[in-house]
XYZ file of C-alpha atoms in Angstrom:
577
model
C 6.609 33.575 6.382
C 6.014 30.915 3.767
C 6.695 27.805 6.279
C 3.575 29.749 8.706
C 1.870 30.036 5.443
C 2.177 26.438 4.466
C 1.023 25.217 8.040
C -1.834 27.789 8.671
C -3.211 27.222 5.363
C -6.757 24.968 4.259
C -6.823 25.687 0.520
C -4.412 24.814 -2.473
C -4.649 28.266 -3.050
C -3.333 29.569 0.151
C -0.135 27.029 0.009
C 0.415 28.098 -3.249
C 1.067 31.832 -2.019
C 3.636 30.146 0.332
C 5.773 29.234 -2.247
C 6.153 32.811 -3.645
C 7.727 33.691 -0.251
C 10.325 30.300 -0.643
C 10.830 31.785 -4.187
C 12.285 34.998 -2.946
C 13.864 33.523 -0.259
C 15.451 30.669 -2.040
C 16.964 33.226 -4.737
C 18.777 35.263 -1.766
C 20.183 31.781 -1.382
C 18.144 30.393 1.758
C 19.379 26.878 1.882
C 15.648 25.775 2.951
C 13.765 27.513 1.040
C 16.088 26.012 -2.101
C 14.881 22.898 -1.297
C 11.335 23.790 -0.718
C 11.519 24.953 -4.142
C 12.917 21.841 -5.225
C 10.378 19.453 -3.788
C 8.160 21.395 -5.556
C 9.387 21.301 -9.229
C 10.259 17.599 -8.657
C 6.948 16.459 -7.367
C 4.857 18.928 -9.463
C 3.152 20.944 -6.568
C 0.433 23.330 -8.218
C 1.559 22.389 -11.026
C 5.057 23.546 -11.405
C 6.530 20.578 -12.430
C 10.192 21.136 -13.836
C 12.834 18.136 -13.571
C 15.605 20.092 -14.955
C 15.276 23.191 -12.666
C 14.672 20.837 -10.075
C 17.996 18.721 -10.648
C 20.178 22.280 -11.001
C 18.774 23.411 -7.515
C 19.656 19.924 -6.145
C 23.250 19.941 -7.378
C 23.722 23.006 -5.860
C 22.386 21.972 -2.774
C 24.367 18.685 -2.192
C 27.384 20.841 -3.143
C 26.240 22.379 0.562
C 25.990 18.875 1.811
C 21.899 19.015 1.681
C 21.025 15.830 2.988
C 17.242 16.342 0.964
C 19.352 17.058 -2.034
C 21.649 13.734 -1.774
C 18.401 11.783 -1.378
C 16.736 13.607 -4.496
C 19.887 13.093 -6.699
C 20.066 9.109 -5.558
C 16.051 8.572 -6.774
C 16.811 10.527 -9.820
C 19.727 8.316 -10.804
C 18.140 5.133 -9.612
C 14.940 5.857 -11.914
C 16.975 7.911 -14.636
C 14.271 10.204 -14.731
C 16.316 13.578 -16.104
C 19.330 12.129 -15.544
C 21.897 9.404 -16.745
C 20.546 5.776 -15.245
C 23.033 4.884 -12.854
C 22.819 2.617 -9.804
C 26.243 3.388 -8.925
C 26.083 6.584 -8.605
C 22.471 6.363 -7.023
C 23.969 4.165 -3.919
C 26.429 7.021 -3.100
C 23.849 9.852 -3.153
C 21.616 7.257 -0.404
C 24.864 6.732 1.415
C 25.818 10.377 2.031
C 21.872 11.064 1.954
C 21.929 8.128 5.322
C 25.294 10.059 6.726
C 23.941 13.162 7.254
C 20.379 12.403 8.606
C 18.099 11.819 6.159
C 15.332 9.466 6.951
C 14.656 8.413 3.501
C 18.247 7.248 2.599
C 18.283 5.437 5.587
C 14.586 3.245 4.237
C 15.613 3.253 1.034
C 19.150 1.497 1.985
C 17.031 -0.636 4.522
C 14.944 -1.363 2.266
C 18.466 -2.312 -0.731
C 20.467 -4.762 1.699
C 16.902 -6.700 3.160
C 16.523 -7.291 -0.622
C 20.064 -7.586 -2.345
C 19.419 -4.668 -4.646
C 22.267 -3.453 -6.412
C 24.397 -4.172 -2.922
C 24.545 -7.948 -1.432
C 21.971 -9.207 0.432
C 22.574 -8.105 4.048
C 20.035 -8.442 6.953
C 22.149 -6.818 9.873
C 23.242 -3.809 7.603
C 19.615 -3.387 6.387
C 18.418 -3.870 10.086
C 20.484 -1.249 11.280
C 19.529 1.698 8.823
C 15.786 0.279 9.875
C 16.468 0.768 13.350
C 17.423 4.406 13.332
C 14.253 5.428 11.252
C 12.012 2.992 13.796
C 13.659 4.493 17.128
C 12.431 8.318 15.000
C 9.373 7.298 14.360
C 8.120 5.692 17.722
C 9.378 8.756 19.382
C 7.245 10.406 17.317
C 4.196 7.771 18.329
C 5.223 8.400 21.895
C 4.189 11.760 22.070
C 1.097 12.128 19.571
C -1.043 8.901 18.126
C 0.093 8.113 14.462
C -1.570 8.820 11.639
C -1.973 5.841 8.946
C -1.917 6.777 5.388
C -4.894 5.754 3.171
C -2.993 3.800 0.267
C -5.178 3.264 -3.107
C -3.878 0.722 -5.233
C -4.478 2.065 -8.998
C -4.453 -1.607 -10.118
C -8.168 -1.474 -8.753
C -10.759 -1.861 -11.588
C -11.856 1.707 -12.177
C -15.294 1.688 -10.988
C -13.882 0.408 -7.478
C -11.299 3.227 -7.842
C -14.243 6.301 -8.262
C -15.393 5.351 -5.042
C -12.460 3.803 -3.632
C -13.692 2.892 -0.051
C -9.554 4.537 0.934
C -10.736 7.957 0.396
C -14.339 9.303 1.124
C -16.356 11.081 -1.893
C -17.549 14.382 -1.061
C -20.988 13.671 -2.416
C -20.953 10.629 0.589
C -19.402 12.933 2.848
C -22.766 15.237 2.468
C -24.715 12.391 3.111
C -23.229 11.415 6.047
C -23.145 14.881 7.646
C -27.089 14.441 6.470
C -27.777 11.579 8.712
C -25.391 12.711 11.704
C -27.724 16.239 12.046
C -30.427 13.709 11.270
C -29.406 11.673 14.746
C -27.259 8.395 13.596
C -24.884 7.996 16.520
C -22.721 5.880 15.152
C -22.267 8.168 11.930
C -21.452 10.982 14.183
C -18.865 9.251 16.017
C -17.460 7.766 12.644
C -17.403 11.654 11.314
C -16.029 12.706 14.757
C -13.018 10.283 14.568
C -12.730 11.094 10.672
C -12.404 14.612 11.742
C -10.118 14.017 14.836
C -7.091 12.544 13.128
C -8.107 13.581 9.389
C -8.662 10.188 7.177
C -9.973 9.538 4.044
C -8.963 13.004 2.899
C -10.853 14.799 4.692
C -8.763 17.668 6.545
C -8.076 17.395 10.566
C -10.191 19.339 11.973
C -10.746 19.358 15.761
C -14.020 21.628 15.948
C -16.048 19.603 14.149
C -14.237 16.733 15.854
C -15.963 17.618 19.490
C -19.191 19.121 17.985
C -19.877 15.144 16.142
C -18.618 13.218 19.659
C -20.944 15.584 22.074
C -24.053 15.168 19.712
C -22.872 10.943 20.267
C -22.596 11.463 23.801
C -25.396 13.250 24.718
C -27.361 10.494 22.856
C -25.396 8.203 25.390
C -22.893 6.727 23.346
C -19.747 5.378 25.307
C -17.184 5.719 22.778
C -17.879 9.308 21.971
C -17.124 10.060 25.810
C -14.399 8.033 25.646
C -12.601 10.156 22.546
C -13.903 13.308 24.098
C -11.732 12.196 27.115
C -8.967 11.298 24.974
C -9.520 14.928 23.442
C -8.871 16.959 26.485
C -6.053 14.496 27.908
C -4.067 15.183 25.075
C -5.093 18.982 24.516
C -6.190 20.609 20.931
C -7.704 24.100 20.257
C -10.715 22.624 20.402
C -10.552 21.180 23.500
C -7.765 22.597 25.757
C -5.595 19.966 28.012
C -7.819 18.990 31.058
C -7.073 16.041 33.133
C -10.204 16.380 35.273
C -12.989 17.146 32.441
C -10.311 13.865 30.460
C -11.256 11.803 33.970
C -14.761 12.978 33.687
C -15.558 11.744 30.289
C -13.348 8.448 30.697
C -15.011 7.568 33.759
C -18.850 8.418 32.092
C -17.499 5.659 29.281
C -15.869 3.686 31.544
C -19.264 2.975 33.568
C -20.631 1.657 30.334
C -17.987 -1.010 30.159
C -16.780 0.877 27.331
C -13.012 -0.182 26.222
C -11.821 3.219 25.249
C -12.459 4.342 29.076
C -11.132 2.118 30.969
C -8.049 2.629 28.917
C -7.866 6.423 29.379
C -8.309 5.835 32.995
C -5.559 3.259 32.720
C -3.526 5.836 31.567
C -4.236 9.066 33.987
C -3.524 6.447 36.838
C -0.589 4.812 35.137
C 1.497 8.922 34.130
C -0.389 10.195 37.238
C -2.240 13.454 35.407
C -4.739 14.654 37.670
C -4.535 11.726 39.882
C -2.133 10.046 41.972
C 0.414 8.148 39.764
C -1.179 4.601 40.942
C 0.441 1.504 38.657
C -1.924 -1.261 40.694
C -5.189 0.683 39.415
C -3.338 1.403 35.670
C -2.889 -2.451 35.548
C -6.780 -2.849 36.327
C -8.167 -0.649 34.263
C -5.578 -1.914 31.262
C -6.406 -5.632 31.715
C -10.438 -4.716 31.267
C -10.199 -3.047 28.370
C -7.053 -5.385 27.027
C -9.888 -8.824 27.291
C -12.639 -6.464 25.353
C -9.746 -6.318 22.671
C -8.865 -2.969 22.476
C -5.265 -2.614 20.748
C -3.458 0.037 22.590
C -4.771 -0.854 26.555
C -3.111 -4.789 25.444
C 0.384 -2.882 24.423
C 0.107 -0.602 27.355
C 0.012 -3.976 29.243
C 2.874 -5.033 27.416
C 5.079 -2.171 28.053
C 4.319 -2.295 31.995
C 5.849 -5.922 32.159
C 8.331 -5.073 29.286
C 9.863 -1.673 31.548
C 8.874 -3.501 34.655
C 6.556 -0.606 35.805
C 4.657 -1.664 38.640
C 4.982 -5.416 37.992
C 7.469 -7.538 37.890
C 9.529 -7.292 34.589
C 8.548 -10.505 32.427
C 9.301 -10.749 29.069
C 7.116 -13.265 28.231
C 3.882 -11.679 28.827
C 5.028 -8.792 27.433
C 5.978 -10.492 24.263
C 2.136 -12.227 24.760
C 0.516 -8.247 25.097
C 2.783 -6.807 22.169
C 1.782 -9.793 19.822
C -1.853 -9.009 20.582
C -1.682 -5.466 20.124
C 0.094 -5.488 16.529
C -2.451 -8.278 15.239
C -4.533 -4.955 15.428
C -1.546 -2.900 13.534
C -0.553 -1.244 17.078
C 2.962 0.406 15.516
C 4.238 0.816 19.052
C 3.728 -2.676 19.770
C 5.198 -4.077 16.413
C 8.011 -1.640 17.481
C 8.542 -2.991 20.653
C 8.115 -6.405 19.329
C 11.351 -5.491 16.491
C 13.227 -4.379 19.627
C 12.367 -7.898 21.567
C 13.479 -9.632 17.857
C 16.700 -7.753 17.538
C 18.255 -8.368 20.608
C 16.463 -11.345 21.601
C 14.908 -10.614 24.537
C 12.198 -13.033 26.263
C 12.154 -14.533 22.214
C 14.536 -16.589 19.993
C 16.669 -13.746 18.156
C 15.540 -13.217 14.089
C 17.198 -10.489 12.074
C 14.785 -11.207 9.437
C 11.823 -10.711 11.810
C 12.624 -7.517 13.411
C 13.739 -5.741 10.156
C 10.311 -7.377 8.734
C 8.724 -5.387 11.966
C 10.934 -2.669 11.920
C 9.934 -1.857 8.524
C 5.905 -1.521 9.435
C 7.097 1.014 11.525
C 8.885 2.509 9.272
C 6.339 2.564 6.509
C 4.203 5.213 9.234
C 6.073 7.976 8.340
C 4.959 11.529 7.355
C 6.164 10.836 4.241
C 3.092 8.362 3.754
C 1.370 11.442 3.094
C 2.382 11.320 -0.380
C 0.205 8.378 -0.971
C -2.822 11.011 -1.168
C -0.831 13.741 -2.952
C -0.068 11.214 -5.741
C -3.713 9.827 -5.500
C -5.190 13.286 -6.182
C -2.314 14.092 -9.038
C -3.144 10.889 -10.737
C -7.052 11.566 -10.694
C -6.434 15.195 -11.755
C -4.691 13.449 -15.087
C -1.327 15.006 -13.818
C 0.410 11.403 -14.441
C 4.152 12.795 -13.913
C 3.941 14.180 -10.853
C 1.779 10.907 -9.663
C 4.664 8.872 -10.591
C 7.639 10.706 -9.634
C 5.701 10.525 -5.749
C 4.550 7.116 -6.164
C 8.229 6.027 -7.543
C 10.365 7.673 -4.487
C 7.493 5.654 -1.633
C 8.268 2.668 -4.427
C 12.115 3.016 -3.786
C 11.440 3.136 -0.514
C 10.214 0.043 0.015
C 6.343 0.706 -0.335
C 4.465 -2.543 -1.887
C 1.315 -0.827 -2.816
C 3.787 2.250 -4.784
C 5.848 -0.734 -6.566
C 2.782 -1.661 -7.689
C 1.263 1.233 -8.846
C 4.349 3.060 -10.493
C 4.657 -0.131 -12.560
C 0.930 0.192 -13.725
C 1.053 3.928 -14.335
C 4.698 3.203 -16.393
C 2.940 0.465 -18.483
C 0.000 2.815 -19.487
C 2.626 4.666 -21.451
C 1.428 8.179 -20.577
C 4.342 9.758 -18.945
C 6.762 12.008 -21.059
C 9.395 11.982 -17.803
C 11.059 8.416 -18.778
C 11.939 7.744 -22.716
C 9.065 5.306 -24.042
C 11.628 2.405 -24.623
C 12.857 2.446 -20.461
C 9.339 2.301 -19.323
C 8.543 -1.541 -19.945
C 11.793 -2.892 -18.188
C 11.222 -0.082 -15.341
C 7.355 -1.654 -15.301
C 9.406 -5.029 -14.995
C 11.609 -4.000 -12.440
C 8.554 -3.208 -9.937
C 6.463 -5.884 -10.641
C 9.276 -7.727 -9.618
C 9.887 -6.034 -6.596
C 6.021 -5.673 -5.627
C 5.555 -9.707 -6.269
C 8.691 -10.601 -3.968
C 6.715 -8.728 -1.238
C 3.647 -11.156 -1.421
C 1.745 -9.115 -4.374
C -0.246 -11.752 -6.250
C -1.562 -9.193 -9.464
C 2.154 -8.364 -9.945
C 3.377 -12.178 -10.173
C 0.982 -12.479 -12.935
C 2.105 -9.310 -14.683
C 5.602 -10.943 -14.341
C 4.405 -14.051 -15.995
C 2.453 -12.105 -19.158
C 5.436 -9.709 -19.498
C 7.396 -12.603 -20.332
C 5.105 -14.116 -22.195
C 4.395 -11.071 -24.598
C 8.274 -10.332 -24.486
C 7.166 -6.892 -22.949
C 10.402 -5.084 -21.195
C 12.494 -8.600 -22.016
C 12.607 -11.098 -24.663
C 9.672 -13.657 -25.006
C 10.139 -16.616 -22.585
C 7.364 -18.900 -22.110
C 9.176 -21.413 -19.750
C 9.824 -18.638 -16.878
C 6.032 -16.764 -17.844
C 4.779 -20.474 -16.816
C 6.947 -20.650 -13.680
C 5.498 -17.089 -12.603
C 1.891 -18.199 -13.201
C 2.500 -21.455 -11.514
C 3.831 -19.369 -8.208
C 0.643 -17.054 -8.581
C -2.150 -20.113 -8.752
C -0.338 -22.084 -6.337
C 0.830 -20.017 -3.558
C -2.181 -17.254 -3.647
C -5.086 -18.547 -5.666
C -4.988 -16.298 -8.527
C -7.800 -17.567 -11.082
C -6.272 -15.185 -13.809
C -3.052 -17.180 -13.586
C -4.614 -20.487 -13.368
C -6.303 -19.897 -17.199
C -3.255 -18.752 -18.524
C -1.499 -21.805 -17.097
C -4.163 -23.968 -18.283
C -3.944 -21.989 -22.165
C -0.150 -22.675 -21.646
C -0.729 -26.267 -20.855
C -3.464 -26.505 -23.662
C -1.512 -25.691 -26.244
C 2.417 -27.078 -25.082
C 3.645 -23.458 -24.636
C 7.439 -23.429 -22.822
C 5.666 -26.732 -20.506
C 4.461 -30.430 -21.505
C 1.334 -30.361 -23.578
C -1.488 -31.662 -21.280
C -4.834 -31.568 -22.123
C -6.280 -32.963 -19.086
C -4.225 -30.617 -16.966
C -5.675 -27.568 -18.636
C -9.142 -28.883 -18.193
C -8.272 -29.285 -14.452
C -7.010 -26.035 -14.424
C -9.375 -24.093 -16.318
C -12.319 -25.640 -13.850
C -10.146 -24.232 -10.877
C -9.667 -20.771 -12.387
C -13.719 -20.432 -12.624
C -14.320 -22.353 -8.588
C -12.494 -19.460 -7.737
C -13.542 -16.341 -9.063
C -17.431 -16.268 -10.340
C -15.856 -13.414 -12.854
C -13.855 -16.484 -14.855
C -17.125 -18.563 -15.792
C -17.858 -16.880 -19.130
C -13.978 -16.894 -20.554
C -13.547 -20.532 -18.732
C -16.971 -21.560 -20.695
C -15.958 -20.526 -24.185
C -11.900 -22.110 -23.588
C -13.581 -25.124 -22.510
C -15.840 -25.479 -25.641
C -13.048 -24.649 -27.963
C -11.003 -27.012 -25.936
C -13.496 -29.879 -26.339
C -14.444 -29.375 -29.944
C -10.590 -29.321 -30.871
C -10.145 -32.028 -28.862
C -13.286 -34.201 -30.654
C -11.673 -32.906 -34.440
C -8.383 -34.208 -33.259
C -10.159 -37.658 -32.322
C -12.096 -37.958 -34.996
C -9.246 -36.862 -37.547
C -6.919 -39.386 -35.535
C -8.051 -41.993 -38.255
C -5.872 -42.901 -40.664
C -7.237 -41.615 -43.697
C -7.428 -37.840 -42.365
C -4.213 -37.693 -41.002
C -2.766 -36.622 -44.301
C -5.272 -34.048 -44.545
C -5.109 -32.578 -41.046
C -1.047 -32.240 -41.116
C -1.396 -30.617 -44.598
C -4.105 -27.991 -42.670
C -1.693 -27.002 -40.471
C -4.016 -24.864 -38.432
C -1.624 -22.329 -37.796
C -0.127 -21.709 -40.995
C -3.174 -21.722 -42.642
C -5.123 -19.208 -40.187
C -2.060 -17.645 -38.234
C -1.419 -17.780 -34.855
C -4.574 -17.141 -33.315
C -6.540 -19.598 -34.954
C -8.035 -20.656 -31.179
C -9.770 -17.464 -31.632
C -11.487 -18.101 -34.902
C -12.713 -21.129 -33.697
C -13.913 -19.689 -30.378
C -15.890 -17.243 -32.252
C -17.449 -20.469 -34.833
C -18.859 -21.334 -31.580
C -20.096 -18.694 -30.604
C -21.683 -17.904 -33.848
C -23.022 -21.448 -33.769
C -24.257 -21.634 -30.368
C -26.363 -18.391 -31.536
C -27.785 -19.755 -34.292
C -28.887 -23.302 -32.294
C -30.535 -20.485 -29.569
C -32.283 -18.657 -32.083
C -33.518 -21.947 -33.937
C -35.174 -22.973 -30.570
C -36.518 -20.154 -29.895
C -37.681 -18.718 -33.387
């Protein structure tokens, strides 16, 4: 009752009722509904967070060998989130977790020997737990089209975050339904594909779906017949399976050169539903709509020389049509393109390239999905539940979760983690979020050091992070603090003419570093001139007995900074007065 509940239901309110019915059910000792209930108090659903009841439900349940359980116990220990930090212990849970199916283990140990964590480095161990969660989820592409997860990164400023472009406002949402009753094709056929595979939060929702794409198409737009063909070849309650009103609409698109046609003609020839299976007329109708770029007619065109259907089997053009398709993010063609990796076929074999590809597969599953949940739990102000979801995607291998469990960890609201852990755990997935190309989190490296936040004060390795950050991707934020670093001899060479250099880059490349660049610049040139002009012999007595920072403690930069400020003011209002 609750699972038809859960799945029927639209409202927070009606999958809130299901969990009375796993309640009772998990207290007569129903092994799923126990870890229903689990989930629940672990991740905070409707606000029922509870850690402890959650870990004393888990126990019990990996005492039953509940694979969910192991996995549950292994994040708890690897975080020490209401429970003894213990990495040890954490690796067994995944390992028994992996043994008895679940998915999760098997990423999260993929994800441990690709980058040495706690175990050593291994690329064919972390390749083969990849594998088996790849070969689940393209089997799950095969039959329905995936579903990509809107991921907000928190590390946003927060007025981009309000109307983060990732999830639609309902306020927009209004206006756009506004201008699609209004006539705007192409806002209809955006709403009707919103609708049709439910992104940007907004629910699936088939009905409205076919009601946007046959206002579009009766306006003549091509790629609104084209999805309402792609509606009725793959069958909804909206629009019941139909191969000849699918051939209809395909072939009404189709005639208008439209991409999206031609492909789902490509297809009814190519599986033979409601035509003739026909492979010379699949491979016609794929190669048009492959040259106008469409993503899944070039893997389609892949897979027919990769399986040899039709053609002759060639690896290389398949290899050529998979490489085109997952430019576009095609996860069946970055799928087939880990296979080709792995075992070499048609390409040089790289362990490190498929498990790379293997792992944007991966990184499809449903359990993307709790990218929104978090996303709505951190707006709502519910900060521990955000976390705990953000931290298991995080140990998973998820770049944008690193990234934002470290930033909701350093803003030093939760009350799940003790407040003297929550630095170093910050640390720990900046760290991990900067290894996987993440230029904001190489700087946070770099100023944790250099504050001594999470670790001890180090100058020397905050300058090598910055360094890595302005070299490798641009960052103008860690080009000034290199330049203040060089400016003033901190863990590197003092070099004035470096930090100029540097603090000139920092405001070519983002227009937001002029005004800070302006001000370091003036206090670096007036310094500079009292340093020249105090060279002389008979204040050199007088400026070592100053001793600038003795005299007006460490930030004495900042003083002077705001002397020219305070002078520049005056001079203005002189002129002007």
């Amino acid at each position: 009752m609750g699972i038809k509940i859960l799945q029927q239901s639209k409202s927070q309110k009606q999958k809130a009722e299901a969990y009375v019915f796993f309640a009772k059910a998990a207290n007569m000792g129903n092994l799923k509904a126990m870890e229903k209930m689990a989930d629940a108090l672990l991740f905070g659903n409707f606000g029922m967070q509870n850690i402890t009841a959650a870990i004393q439900l888990y126990e019990s349940l990996a005492k039953e060998g509940s694979y969910k359980a192991q996995n549950a116990l292994g994040f708890l220990s690897s975080y020490g989130i209401g429970m003894e930090y213990n990495q040890a212990k954490a690796l067994i849970y995944y390992t028994f977790g992996s043994a008895g199916g679940s998915m999760m283990s098997q990423m999260i140990l993929g994800y441990r020997y690709l980058s040495g964590i706690n175990v050593l480095q291994n690329c064919e161990v972390a390749l083969n737990h990849y594998k088996k969660v790849a070969d689940y989820i393209a089997d799950k592409l095969e039959k329905s089209e995936s579903i990509p997860v809107e991921k907000v990164r928190l590390t946003e400023r927060p007025e981009n975050l309000s109307s983060n472009s990732e999830i639609l406002d309902w306020d927009i949402y209004q206006y756009y339904k506004f201008l699609a009753e209004r006539g705007d094709v192409q806002i209809q056929v955006s709403l009707g594909q919103l609708h049709l595979i439910g992104r940007k939060g907004l629910d699936q929702d088939y009905y409205k779906a076919l009601y946007y794409f046959l206002k579009a198409a009766k306006a003549g737009s091509a790629n609104a017949m084209a999805f309402i063909g792609k509606m009725y070849l793959e069958g909804n309650a909206a629009a019941p399976q139909n191969n000849a009103t699918a051939f209809k609409y395909f072939s009404m698109a189709a005639s208008k050169g439209n991409a999206i046609g031609l492909h789902g003609l490509g297809l009814l020839y190519f599986y033979g539903k409601g035509v003739p299976v026909n492979y010379a007329e699949a491979l016609k109708y794929f190669q048009k709509a492959a040259e106008k770029g469409w993503p899944n007619a070039q893997f389609q065109l892949g897979f027919m020389y990769y399986s040899g259907s039709g053609v002759w089997k060639d690896y290389k053009l398949a290899f050529k049509y998979f490489y085109l398709a997952s430019q576009s993010g095609q996860p069946l063609a970055i799928y087939y393109l880990a296979e080709m990796y792995a075992t070499g076929t048609g390409v040089l074999r790289s362990c490190r390239t498929a498990v790379e590809l293997y792992k944007g597969v991966c990184e499809l599953g449903h359990w993307a999905e709790k990218f929104l949940t978090a996303y709505f739990a951190y707006k709502d102000g519910d900060i521990d539940s955000s976390l705990v979801q953000y931290a298991l995607l995080a140990e998973m291998g998820y770049e944008v979760a690193q990234s934002n469990s470290a930033f909701i960890l350093e803003s030093k609201k939760v009350k799940i983690l003790e407040k003297e852990k929550m630095y170093p755990m910050a640390l720990l997935l900046w760290n991990r979020a900067a290894i996987q190309g993440n230029a904001f989190a190489r700087v946070k490296i770099g100023d944790y050091h250099y504050y001594g936040y999470g670790t001890k004060k180090d100058y020397q390795t905050a300058a090598t992070h910055y360094s890595i950050a302005a070299d490798k991707y641009h960052s103008a934020q860690a080009m000034f603090n290199l330049a203040y670093m060089y400016e003033h001899g901190l863990g590197i060479a003092k070099d004035i003419h470096l930090a100029r250099r540097l603090y000139d880059m920092a405001a070519q490349t983002s227009p937001d570093a002029h005004i800070p660049v302006f001000f370091a610049l003036m206090k670096l040139e007036t310094v500079h001139l009292l340093q020249d002009i105090l060279f002389f012999k008979q204040f050199t007595m007088c400026w070592k007995w100053m001793k600038l920072d003795n005299t007006l403690g460490p930030y004495w930069d900042l003083f002077v900074i705001g002397l020219i400020v305070a002078v520049l003011i005056f001079l203005l209002r002189n002129r002007y007065g």
